[in-house]
Amino acid sequence: MKTLTVLASLMIAAIFSSCGGEDKPKTETGAQEAPQSMVKDAETYDPKRGEGKYTAESLALSDKLDEAQAKVGEDASNVKCTSCHKMTEEKLVGPGWKDVTKRRTGEWIMNFITNPDPMIDKDPEAQAMLELCLVRMPNQSLTDDDARAILEYMRKIDGVK
Amino acid sequence: MKNFFKIAAVTGIFAAVGLQSCKPKDTANAVSGDSGIKSYVAPGKYDEVYNFVSGGFSGQMSVYGLPSGRLLRVIPVFSNDPEKGWGYSEETKPMLNTSHGMVPWDDLHHVQLSKTNGEADGRWVFGNANNTPRVARIDLTTFRTAEIIELPNSGGNHSSPFITENTEYVVAGTRFSVPMDDANGDVGIDTYKENFKGTLSFISVGKEDGKMDIAFQIQCPGVNFDLSRAGKGVSHGWFFFSCYNTEQANTLLEVNASQKDKDFVMAVNWKKAEEYLKAGKGRKQAVRYAHNTYSEKTHTATSEIKTEVIVLDSKELKDICYFIPCPKSPHGCDVSPTGEYIVASGKLAAVIPVFSYDKMLKAIAAKSFDGEFEGIPVIKYESALYGEVKKPGLGPLHTEFDDNGNAYTSMFVSSEVVKWNIKDLKVIDRQPTFYSIGHLCVVGGDTKKPTGKYLIAYNKITKDRYLPTGPELSQSAQLFDISGEKMKLILDFPTIGEPHYAQAVLASVIKDKSVKMFKIEENAHPYVAKGEKESKVVREGNKVHVYMTAIRSHLTPDNIEGIRMGDEVYFHVTNLEQDWDVPHGFAIKGADNAELLIMPGETQTLKWTPTKVGISPMYCTDFCSALHQEMTGYVRVSPAGSNVPLKFGTGVTKPEVAAASK
């Protein structure tokens, strides 16, 4: 099963690479964007970190849960996330959140929820999820603070104390 | 490809031959070989210019990209637009309110961009309603109508909206003079001279928020005010209006209003008018007019009826208004970039008179008058005249300017654009248009710093320009490259409605300010649901409020039961998306109004009165994701008085949720 997923992801990556190339406009910034080579990205891309501004160092997750921050995250989730995500393992539109912080690194989650389109375009795991869900995760224009709070809320769901 | 060049070369030769024989004989030979390249904008590339075009009898405003001629947007302004729910949603209905009640149509003639230091600043664009006199302000961050103000004491708001160089005022002159609103209007129409008045409305515009308010009106003699321009640069502080029907006729106007050799341009010293206003020289008049504003916080419009306006009388306050004689039924009345020259275009005249602001001031100081008309001094024609453009063509209508000291005048009768020099008044070039050009527009052509490069002709009649579509053809706009000595036609493009005036501005002035979505956190709509947790159905007597959310790819709730015949159901749909270009739509079977189109982060309301017992499907109308087809739901309607409990939910086949009812 695992091999299959990897194979599938590789195939998708190949398809995406072959249709990337010159002058691919980004959805956000329009036509004047500089060319992007997906092939090159595929070599340097770090699937543990994802694509975006967050790194393990900049995030510096503590072992302990910040309760207050998790509450802020819960409120923000209710506005922007829970239409499509359940807190259990059950898939609604998007995957259930249970154990997401065990499946992915904190920086991957942060990069994905603040920068979904570029991630879906190149991250093998995100592409595999797209095959299952068939809806690209909408960019919900999360602020940095809200994104961080939502990650804390996810950690709480996953049992961080 | 080779063929293309061959054809291009041949067309080029034909064009050259055509020009030598003065006028092309058919529509195909007016373009030269490289016109396609000049107007070509590759897929994925942006246009260089925004072109805001009046939608005429469609009541809307359209936005084109130039030089491609691509239609980018139709902005609903004065007419209902079911596509966007404009005038149908509960939130937008108040925008079309007037002192006559809701008026779902109007005739939008002219557009005008807001200005700072006499240049387009890309903040707002204004449009007029010609029929039931109103002025609208459109916000260029959202490209939506933000405000509409009705005009009292007016009939046919034609010479409008024109704007001073820092958007201090938007002016609106009445085309049809009518009895004042507080006078007895039940008078004989043949008492025109005695009872009919013309008013000019000066609408102030809030410096920061753009809020409009009628600062004052000037009561003028009963004539027809046609177009207008604000002075600028040296003539800042003045306004110029073209007037016809100085015969003061009231029937068969095309004969009776064309008797005299000369009508007037009216020069208005609005700084002076401000002084009189401050000194309390105005008359407070009881009137009724609607003032409608749309809030992007509550996503809701409010309509207020106002009951007073201050009117200054041009007859009593001698030094506000002056008439300058102008040959035959002037239409355009256009001020050169420096503000020194006022170009008037008599529709029925054989010359274009160019007046000098400086000479006009001297004539006023020297009292070089030719008597009075209805109590207003008439300046001697020669005393204000700088010179005449001789034999410019037939039916001069409207003039705009480029950045090289040239003017371009549209000729309605002879269907051409004529380029001439402002200093020596000599004709430089003339190019045919297809057919019957009305207004024209140069990029920045009415500002202190025209950009030039492109000129667009807005033609009233199209004849054989496009594939036939029955008796009616789309009106035609034609794009000219004016970067050289000679004008070059490079593109035809169809327009909506019957376009009148338009304005164009470099895209860079506007594009980066465009709003991409509304922040859901800031949504202050009284019926917002910020997240699915807040979705609910609330019964209040026979009114049922559905707090619904929409996100890729479902509605919440998507199953509703317990609606009864006789209920009024309000679907308040909040779009939970926070992403650019992802509106959701909402429609329900049998709705007698329209659909909703809800922008990301916005709430809009559709009122639905069920007419049949049974199941009514509802769905999203804007293809939003691969699962868009699944973005649907059902509403169960039971007979009046039935006891089916109110139930609602999404993703639950047997909702446990109990109804919150009052």
CSV table of N, CA and C in Angstrom, one decimal, chain B residues 114-186:
chain,number,residue,atom,x,y,z
B,114,SER,N,-12.6,59.8,-10.3
B,114,SER,CA,-12.2,60.8,-9.2
B,114,SER,C,-10.8,61.3,-9.6
B,115,LYS,N,-10.6,62.5,-9.1
B,115,LYS,CA,-9.3,63.1,-9.5
B,115,LYS,C,-8.6,63.7,-8.2
B,116,THR,N,-7.3,63.7,-8.3
B,116,THR,CA,-6.5,64.4,-7.3
B,116,THR,C,-5.5,65.2,-8.2
B,117,ASN,N,-5.4,66.5,-7.9
B,117,ASN,CA,-4.6,67.4,-8.7
B,117,ASN,C,-4.8,67.3,-10.2
B,118,GLY,N,-6.1,67.1,-10.5
B,118,GLY,CA,-6.5,67.1,-11.9
B,118,GLY,C,-6.1,65.8,-12.7
B,119,GLU,N,-5.7,64.8,-11.9
B,119,GLU,CA,-5.3,63.5,-12.6
B,119,GLU,C,-6.2,62.4,-11.9
B,120,ALA,N,-6.5,61.4,-12.7
B,120,ALA,CA,-7.3,60.3,-12.2
B,120,ALA,C,-6.5,59.6,-11.1
B,121,ASP,N,-7.2,59.5,-9.9
B,121,ASP,CA,-6.5,58.9,-8.8
B,121,ASP,C,-6.9,57.4,-8.5
B,122,GLY,N,-7.8,56.9,-9.3
B,122,GLY,CA,-8.2,55.5,-9.2
B,122,GLY,C,-9.0,55.1,-8.0
B,123,ARG,N,-9.6,56.1,-7.3
B,123,ARG,CA,-10.3,55.7,-6.1
B,123,ARG,C,-11.8,55.4,-6.4
B,124,TRP,N,-12.4,56.2,-7.1
B,124,TRP,CA,-13.8,56.0,-7.4
B,124,TRP,C,-14.1,56.3,-8.9
B,125,VAL,N,-15.2,55.8,-9.3
B,125,VAL,CA,-15.7,56.2,-10.6
B,125,VAL,C,-17.2,56.5,-10.5
B,126,PHE,N,-17.6,57.6,-11.0
B,126,PHE,CA,-19.0,58.1,-10.9
B,126,PHE,C,-19.8,57.9,-12.2
B,127,GLY,N,-21.1,57.7,-12.0
B,127,GLY,CA,-21.9,57.6,-13.2
B,127,GLY,C,-23.3,58.3,-12.9
B,128,ASN,N,-24.0,58.7,-14.0
B,128,ASN,CA,-25.2,59.4,-13.8
B,128,ASN,C,-26.4,58.5,-14.2
B,129,ALA,N,-27.5,58.7,-13.6
B,129,ALA,CA,-28.8,58.2,-14.1
B,129,ALA,C,-29.5,59.3,-14.8
B,130,ASN,N,-29.8,59.1,-16.0
B,130,ASN,CA,-30.3,60.2,-16.8
B,130,ASN,C,-31.8,60.3,-16.6
B,131,ASN,N,-32.5,59.2,-16.4
B,131,ASN,CA,-34.0,59.2,-16.4
B,131,ASN,C,-34.6,59.7,-15.1
B,132,THR,N,-34.3,59.0,-14.0
B,132,THR,CA,-34.8,59.4,-12.7
B,132,THR,C,-33.5,59.9,-12.0
B,133,PRO,N,-33.3,61.2,-12.0
B,133,PRO,CA,-32.0,61.8,-11.8
B,133,PRO,C,-31.2,61.3,-10.5
B,134,ARG,N,-30.1,60.7,-10.8
B,134,ARG,CA,-29.3,60.2,-9.7
B,134,ARG,C,-27.8,60.2,-10.1
B,135,VAL,N,-26.9,60.2,-9.1
B,135,VAL,CA,-25.5,60.0,-9.3
B,135,VAL,C,-25.0,58.9,-8.5
B,136,ALA,N,-24.2,58.0,-9.0
B,136,ALA,CA,-23.6,56.9,-8.3
B,136,ALA,C,-22.1,57.0,-8.2
B,137,ARG,N,-21.7,56.5,-7.1
B,137,ARG,CA,-20.2,56.4,-6.8
B,137,ARG,C,-19.8,54.9,-6.7
B,138,ILE,N,-18.9,54.5,-7.5
B,138,ILE,CA,-18.4,53.1,-7.5
B,138,ILE,C,-17.1,53.1,-6.9
B,139,ASP,N,-16.9,52.2,-6.0
B,139,ASP,CA,-15.6,52.0,-5.3
B,139,ASP,C,-14.7,51.2,-6.1
B,140,LEU,N,-13.5,51.7,-6.4
B,140,LEU,CA,-12.6,50.9,-7.3
B,140,LEU,C,-11.7,49.9,-6.6
B,141,THR,N,-11.9,49.8,-5.3
B,141,THR,CA,-11.2,48.6,-4.6
B,141,THR,C,-12.1,47.4,-4.8
B,142,THR,N,-13.4,47.6,-4.8
B,142,THR,CA,-14.3,46.4,-5.0
B,142,THR,C,-15.0,46.4,-6.3
B,143,PHE,N,-14.9,47.4,-7.1
B,143,PHE,CA,-15.7,47.6,-8.4
B,143,PHE,C,-17.2,47.4,-8.1
B,144,ARG,N,-17.6,47.9,-7.0
B,144,ARG,CA,-19.1,47.9,-6.8
B,144,ARG,C,-19.6,49.2,-6.4
B,145,THR,N,-20.9,49.4,-6.7
B,145,THR,CA,-21.6,50.7,-6.4
B,145,THR,C,-21.7,50.8,-4.9
B,146,ALA,N,-21.1,51.9,-4.4
B,146,ALA,CA,-21.0,52.2,-3.0
B,146,ALA,C,-22.1,53.2,-2.6
B,147,GLU,N,-22.6,54.0,-3.5
B,147,GLU,CA,-23.5,55.1,-3.1
B,147,GLU,C,-24.3,55.6,-4.2
B,148,ILE,N,-25.5,55.9,-4.0
B,148,ILE,CA,-26.4,56.5,-5.0
B,148,ILE,C,-27.1,57.7,-4.4
B,149,ILE,N,-27.1,58.8,-5.0
B,149,ILE,CA,-27.8,60.0,-4.5
B,149,ILE,C,-28.8,60.5,-5.5
B,150,GLU,N,-30.0,60.7,-5.1
B,150,GLU,CA,-31.0,61.2,-6.1
B,150,GLU,C,-30.9,62.7,-6.1
B,151,LEU,N,-31.4,63.3,-7.2
B,151,LEU,CA,-31.3,64.8,-7.3
B,151,LEU,C,-32.6,65.4,-7.4
B,152,PRO,N,-33.0,66.3,-6.5
B,152,PRO,CA,-34.2,67.0,-6.6
B,152,PRO,C,-34.2,68.1,-7.6
B,153,ASN,N,-35.3,68.7,-7.9
B,153,ASN,CA,-35.3,69.8,-8.9
B,153,ASN,C,-34.7,69.5,-10.2
B,154,SER,N,-34.8,68.2,-10.6
B,154,SER,CA,-34.1,67.9,-11.9
B,154,SER,C,-35.0,67.0,-12.7
B,155,GLY,N,-34.8,67.0,-14.0
B,155,GLY,CA,-35.5,66.1,-14.9
B,155,GLY,C,-34.6,65.8,-16.1
B,156,GLY,N,-34.1,64.6,-16.1
B,156,GLY,CA,-33.1,64.2,-17.1
B,156,GLY,C,-31.7,64.7,-16.6
B,157,ASN,N,-31.1,63.9,-15.9
B,157,ASN,CA,-29.8,64.3,-15.3
B,157,ASN,C,-28.7,64.0,-16.3
B,158,HIS,N,-28.5,64.9,-17.3
B,158,HIS,CA,-27.6,64.6,-18.4
B,158,HIS,C,-26.2,65.2,-18.2
B,159,SER,N,-26.1,66.5,-17.9
B,159,SER,CA,-24.8,67.1,-17.8
B,159,SER,C,-24.1,66.7,-16.5
B,160,SER,N,-23.8,65.4,-16.4
B,160,SER,CA,-23.4,64.8,-15.1
B,160,SER,C,-22.8,63.5,-15.4
B,161,PRO,N,-21.9,63.0,-14.5
B,161,PRO,CA,-21.3,63.6,-13.4
B,161,PRO,C,-19.9,64.2,-13.9
B,162,PHE,N,-19.7,65.4,-13.6
B,162,PHE,CA,-18.4,66.0,-14.0
B,162,PHE,C,-17.8,66.5,-12.7
B,163,ILE,N,-16.4,66.5,-12.7
B,163,ILE,CA,-15.7,66.6,-11.4
B,163,ILE,C,-14.7,67.7,-11.4
B,164,THR,N,-14.5,68.3,-10.3
B,164,THR,CA,-13.5,69.3,-10.1
B,164,THR,C,-12.1,68.6,-9.9
B,165,GLU,N,-11.0,69.4,-9.9
B,165,GLU,CA,-9.7,68.8,-10.0
B,165,GLU,C,-9.3,68.0,-8.8
B,166,ASN,N,-9.9,68.3,-7.7
B,166,ASN,CA,-9.6,67.4,-6.5
B,166,ASN,C,-10.8,66.7,-6.0
B,167,THR,N,-11.8,66.5,-6.9
B,167,THR,CA,-13.0,65.8,-6.5
B,167,THR,C,-13.8,66.6,-5.4
B,168,GLU,N,-13.6,67.9,-5.4
B,168,GLU,CA,-14.3,68.7,-4.4
B,168,GLU,C,-15.8,68.5,-4.6
B,169,TYR,N,-16.2,68.6,-5.9
B,169,TYR,CA,-17.6,68.5,-6.3
B,169,TYR,C,-17.8,67.6,-7.5
B,170,VAL,N,-18.9,66.9,-7.5
B,170,VAL,CA,-19.4,66.3,-8.7
B,170,VAL,C,-20.6,67.1,-9.0
B,171,VAL,N,-20.7,67.5,-10.3
B,171,VAL,CA,-21.7,68.4,-10.7
B,171,VAL,C,-22.8,67.7,-11.5
B,172,ALA,N,-24.0,68.1,-11.4
B,172,ALA,CA,-25.1,67.4,-12.2
B,172,ALA,C,-26.1,68.5,-12.6
B,173,GLY,N,-26.1,68.8,-13.9
B,173,GLY,CA,-27.0,69.8,-14.5
B,173,GLY,C,-28.2,69.1,-15.1
B,174,THR,N,-29.4,69.7,-14.9
B,174,THR,CA,-30.6,69.0,-15.5
B,174,THR,C,-30.6,69.2,-17.0
B,175,ARG,N,-31.0,68.2,-17.7
B,175,ARG,CA,-31.2,68.4,-19.2
B,175,ARG,C,-32.5,69.0,-19.4
B,176,PHE,N,-33.6,68.4,-18.8
B,176,PHE,CA,-34.9,69.0,-18.9
B,176,PHE,C,-35.2,69.9,-17.8
B,177,SER,N,-35.4,71.2,-18.1
B,177,SER,CA,-35.9,72.1,-17.1
B,177,SER,C,-37.3,71.7,-16.7
B,178,VAL,N,-37.6,71.9,-15.4
B,178,VAL,CA,-38.9,71.5,-14.9
B,178,VAL,C,-39.3,72.5,-13.8
B,179,PRO,N,-40.5,72.6,-13.4
B,179,PRO,CA,-40.9,73.4,-12.3
B,179,PRO,C,-40.1,72.9,-11.1
B,180,MET,N,-39.8,73.8,-10.2
B,180,MET,CA,-39.1,73.4,-9.0
B,180,MET,C,-40.0,72.5,-8.2
B,181,ASP,N,-39.3,71.6,-7.4
B,181,ASP,CA,-40.1,70.5,-6.7
B,181,ASP,C,-41.1,71.1,-5.7
B,182,ASP,N,-40.8,72.3,-5.1
B,182,ASP,CA,-41.7,72.8,-4.1
B,182,ASP,C,-42.7,73.8,-4.7
B,183,ALA,N,-42.6,73.9,-6.1
B,183,ALA,CA,-43.6,74.8,-6.7
B,183,ALA,C,-44.8,73.9,-7.2
B,184,ASN,N,-45.9,74.5,-7.6
B,184,ASN,CA,-47.0,73.7,-8.1
B,184,ASN,C,-46.6,73.3,-9.5
B,185,GLY,N,-46.5,72.0,-9.7
B,185,GLY,CA,-46.0,71.4,-11.0
B,185,GLY,C,-47.2,71.2,-11.9
B,186,ASP,N,-48.4,71.4,-11.4
B,186,ASP,CA,-49.6,71.1,-12.2
B,186,ASP,C,-49.9,72.4,-13.0
